[in-house]
PDB file of C-alpha atoms in Angstrom:
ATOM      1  CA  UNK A   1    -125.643 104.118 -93.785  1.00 82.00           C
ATOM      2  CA  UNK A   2    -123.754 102.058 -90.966  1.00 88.00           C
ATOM      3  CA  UNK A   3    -120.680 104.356 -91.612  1.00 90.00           C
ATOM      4  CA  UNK A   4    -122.676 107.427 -91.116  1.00 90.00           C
ATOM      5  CA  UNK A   5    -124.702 105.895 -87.770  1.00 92.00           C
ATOM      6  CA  UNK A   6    -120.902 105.223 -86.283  1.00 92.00           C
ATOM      7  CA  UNK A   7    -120.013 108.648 -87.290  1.00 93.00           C
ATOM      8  CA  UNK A   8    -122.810 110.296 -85.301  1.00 93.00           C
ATOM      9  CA  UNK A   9    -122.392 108.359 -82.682  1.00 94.00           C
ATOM     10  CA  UNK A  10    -118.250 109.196 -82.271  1.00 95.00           C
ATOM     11  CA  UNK A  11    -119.250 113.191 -82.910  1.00 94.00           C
ATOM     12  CA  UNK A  12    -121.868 112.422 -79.712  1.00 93.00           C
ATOM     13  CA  UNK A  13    -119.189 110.854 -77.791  1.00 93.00           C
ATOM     14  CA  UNK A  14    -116.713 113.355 -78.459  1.00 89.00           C
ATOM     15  CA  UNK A  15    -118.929 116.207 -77.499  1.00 87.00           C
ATOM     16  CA  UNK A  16    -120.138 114.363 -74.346  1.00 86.00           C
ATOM     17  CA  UNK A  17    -116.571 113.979 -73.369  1.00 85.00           C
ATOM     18  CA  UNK A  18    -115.462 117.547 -73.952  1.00 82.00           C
ATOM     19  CA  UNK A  19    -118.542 118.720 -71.927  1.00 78.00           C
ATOM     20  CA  UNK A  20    -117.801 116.433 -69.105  1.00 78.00           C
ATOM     21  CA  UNK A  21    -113.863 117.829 -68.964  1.00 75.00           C
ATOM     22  CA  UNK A  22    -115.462 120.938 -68.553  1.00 70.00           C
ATOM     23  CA  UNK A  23    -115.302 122.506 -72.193  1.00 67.00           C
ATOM     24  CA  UNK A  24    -118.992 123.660 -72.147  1.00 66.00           C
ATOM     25  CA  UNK A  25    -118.309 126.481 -69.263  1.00 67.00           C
ATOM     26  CA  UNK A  26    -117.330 126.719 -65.837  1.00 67.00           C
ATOM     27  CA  UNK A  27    -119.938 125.784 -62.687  1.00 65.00           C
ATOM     28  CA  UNK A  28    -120.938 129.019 -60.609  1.00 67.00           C
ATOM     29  CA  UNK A  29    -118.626 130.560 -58.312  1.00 71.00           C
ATOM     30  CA  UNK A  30    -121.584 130.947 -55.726  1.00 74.00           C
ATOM     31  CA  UNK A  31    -123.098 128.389 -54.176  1.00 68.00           C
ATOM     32  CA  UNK A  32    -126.516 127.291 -55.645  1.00 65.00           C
ATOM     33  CA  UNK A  33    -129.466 127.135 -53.078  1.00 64.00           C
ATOM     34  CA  UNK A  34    -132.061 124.470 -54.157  1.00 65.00           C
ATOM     35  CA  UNK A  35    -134.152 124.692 -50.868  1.00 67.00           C
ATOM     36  CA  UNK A  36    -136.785 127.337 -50.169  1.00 69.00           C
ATOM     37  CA  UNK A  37    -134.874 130.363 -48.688  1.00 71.00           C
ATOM     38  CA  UNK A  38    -137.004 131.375 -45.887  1.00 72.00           C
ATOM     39  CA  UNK A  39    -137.349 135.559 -44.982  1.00 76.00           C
ATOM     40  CA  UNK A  40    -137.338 136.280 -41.361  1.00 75.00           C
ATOM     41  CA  UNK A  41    -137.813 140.134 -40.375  1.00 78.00           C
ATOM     42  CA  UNK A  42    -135.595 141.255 -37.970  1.00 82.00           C
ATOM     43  CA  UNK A  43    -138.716 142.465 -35.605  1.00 81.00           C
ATOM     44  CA  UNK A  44    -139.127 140.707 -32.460  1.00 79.00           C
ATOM     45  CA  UNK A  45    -140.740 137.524 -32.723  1.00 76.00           C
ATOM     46  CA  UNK A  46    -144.236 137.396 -31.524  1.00 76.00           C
ATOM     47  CA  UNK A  47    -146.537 134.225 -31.849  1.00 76.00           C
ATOM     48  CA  UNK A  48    -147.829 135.097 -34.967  1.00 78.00           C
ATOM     49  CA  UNK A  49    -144.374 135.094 -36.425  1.00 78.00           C
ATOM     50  CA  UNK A  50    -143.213 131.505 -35.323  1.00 79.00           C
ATOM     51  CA  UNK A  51    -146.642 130.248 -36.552  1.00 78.00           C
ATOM     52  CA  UNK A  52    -146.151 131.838 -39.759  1.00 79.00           C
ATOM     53  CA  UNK A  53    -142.365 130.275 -39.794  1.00 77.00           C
ATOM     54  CA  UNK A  54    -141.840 127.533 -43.113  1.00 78.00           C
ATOM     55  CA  UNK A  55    -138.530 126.061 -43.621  1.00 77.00           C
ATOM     56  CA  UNK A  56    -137.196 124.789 -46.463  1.00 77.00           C
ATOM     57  CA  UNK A  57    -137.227 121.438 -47.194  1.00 76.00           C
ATOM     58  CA  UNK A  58    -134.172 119.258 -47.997  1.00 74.00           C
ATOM     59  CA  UNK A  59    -132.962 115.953 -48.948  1.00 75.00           C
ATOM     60  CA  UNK A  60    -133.302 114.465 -44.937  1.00 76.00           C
ATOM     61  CA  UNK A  61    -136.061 117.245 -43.881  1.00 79.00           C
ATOM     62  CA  UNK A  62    -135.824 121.001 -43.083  1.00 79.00           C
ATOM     63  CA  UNK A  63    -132.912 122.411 -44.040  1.00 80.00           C
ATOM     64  CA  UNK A  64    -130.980 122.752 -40.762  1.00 82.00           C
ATOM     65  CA  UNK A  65    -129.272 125.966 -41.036  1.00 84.00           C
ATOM     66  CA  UNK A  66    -132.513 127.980 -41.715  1.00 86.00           C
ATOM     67  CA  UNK A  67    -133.801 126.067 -38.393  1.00 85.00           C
ATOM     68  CA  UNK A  68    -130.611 126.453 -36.368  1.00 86.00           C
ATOM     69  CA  UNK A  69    -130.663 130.338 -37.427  1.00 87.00           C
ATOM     70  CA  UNK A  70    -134.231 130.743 -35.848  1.00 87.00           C
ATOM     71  CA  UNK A  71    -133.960 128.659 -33.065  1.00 87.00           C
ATOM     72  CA  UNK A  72    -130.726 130.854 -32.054  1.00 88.00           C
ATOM     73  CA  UNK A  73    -132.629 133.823 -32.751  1.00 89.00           C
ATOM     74  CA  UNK A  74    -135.556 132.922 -30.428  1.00 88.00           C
ATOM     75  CA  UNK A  75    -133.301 131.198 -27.792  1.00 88.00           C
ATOM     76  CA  UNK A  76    -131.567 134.705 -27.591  1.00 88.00           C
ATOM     77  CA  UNK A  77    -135.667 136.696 -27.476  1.00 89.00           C
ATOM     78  CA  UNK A  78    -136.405 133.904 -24.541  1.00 89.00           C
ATOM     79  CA  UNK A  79    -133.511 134.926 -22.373  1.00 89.00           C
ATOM     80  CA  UNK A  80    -133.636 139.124 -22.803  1.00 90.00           C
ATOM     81  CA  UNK A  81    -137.462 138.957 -21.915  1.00 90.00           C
ATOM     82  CA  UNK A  82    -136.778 136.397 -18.980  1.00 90.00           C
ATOM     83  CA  UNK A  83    -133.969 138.910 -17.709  1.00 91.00           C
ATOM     84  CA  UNK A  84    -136.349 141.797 -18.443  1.00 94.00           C
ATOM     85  CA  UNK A  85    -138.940 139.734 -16.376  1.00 93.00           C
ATOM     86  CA  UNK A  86    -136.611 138.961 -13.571  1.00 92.00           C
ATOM     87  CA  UNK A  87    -135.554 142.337 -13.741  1.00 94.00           C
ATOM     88  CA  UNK A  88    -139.457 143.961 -13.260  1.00 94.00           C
ATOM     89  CA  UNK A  89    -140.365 141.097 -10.581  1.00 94.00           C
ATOM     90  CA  UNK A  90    -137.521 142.304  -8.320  1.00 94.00           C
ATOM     91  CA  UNK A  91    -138.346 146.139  -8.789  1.00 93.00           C
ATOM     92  CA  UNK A  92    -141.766 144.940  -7.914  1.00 92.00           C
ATOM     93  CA  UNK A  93    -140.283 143.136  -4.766  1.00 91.00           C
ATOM     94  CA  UNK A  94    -138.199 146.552  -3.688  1.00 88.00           C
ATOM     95  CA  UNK A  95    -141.533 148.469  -3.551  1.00 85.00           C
ATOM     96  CA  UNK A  96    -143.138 146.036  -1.131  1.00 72.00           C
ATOM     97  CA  UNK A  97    -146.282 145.529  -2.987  1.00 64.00           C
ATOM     98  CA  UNK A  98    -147.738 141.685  -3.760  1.00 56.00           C
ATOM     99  CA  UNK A  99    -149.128 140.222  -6.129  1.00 56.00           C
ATOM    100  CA  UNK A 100    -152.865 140.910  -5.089  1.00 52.00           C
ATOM    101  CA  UNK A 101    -152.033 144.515  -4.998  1.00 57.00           C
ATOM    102  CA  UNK A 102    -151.427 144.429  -8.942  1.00 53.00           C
TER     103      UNK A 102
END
């Protein structure tokens, strides 16, 4: 009975070892995502949208890409509609009218 306990136990080792060296099959060629992979339309961003916003969660918090990404994103919104707002305030300025008048 010993002898055949020791003989398991070598067969266990041996297949542990062959599946460690990589006999069992080959790891995936793509990357595997283990974090919530968060959707964002490509739509302006209104407030509804960035309330709505969930981000992953990873080992030390959100997972910082999917933040990064969106905070670039809304960064980018922020400045057009600033420019677009700069833009309309000095139209409004050539036509001579103030702001009571609107």
């Amino acid at each position: 009975m010993e002898w055949f306990i020791a003989a398991v136990a070598v067969v266990a080792l041996g297949v542990a070892a062959v599946v460690a060296a990589g006999g069992g099959g080959s790891m995936a060629k793509d990357p595997v995502r283990d974090t919530y992979a968060m959707t964002v339309s490509d739509e302006p961003l209104d407030a509804g949208a960035v309330r709505g916003l969930r981000f992953g969660v990873a080992l030390r918090g959100y997972a910082m890409d999917q933040v990064d990404a969106v905070l670039d994103r809304l960064a980018a919104e922020l400045e057009a509609r600033d420019a677009r707002v700069a833009e309309l305030e000095a139209q409004l300025a050539g036509t001579g009218r103030s702001e009571v008048e609107r």
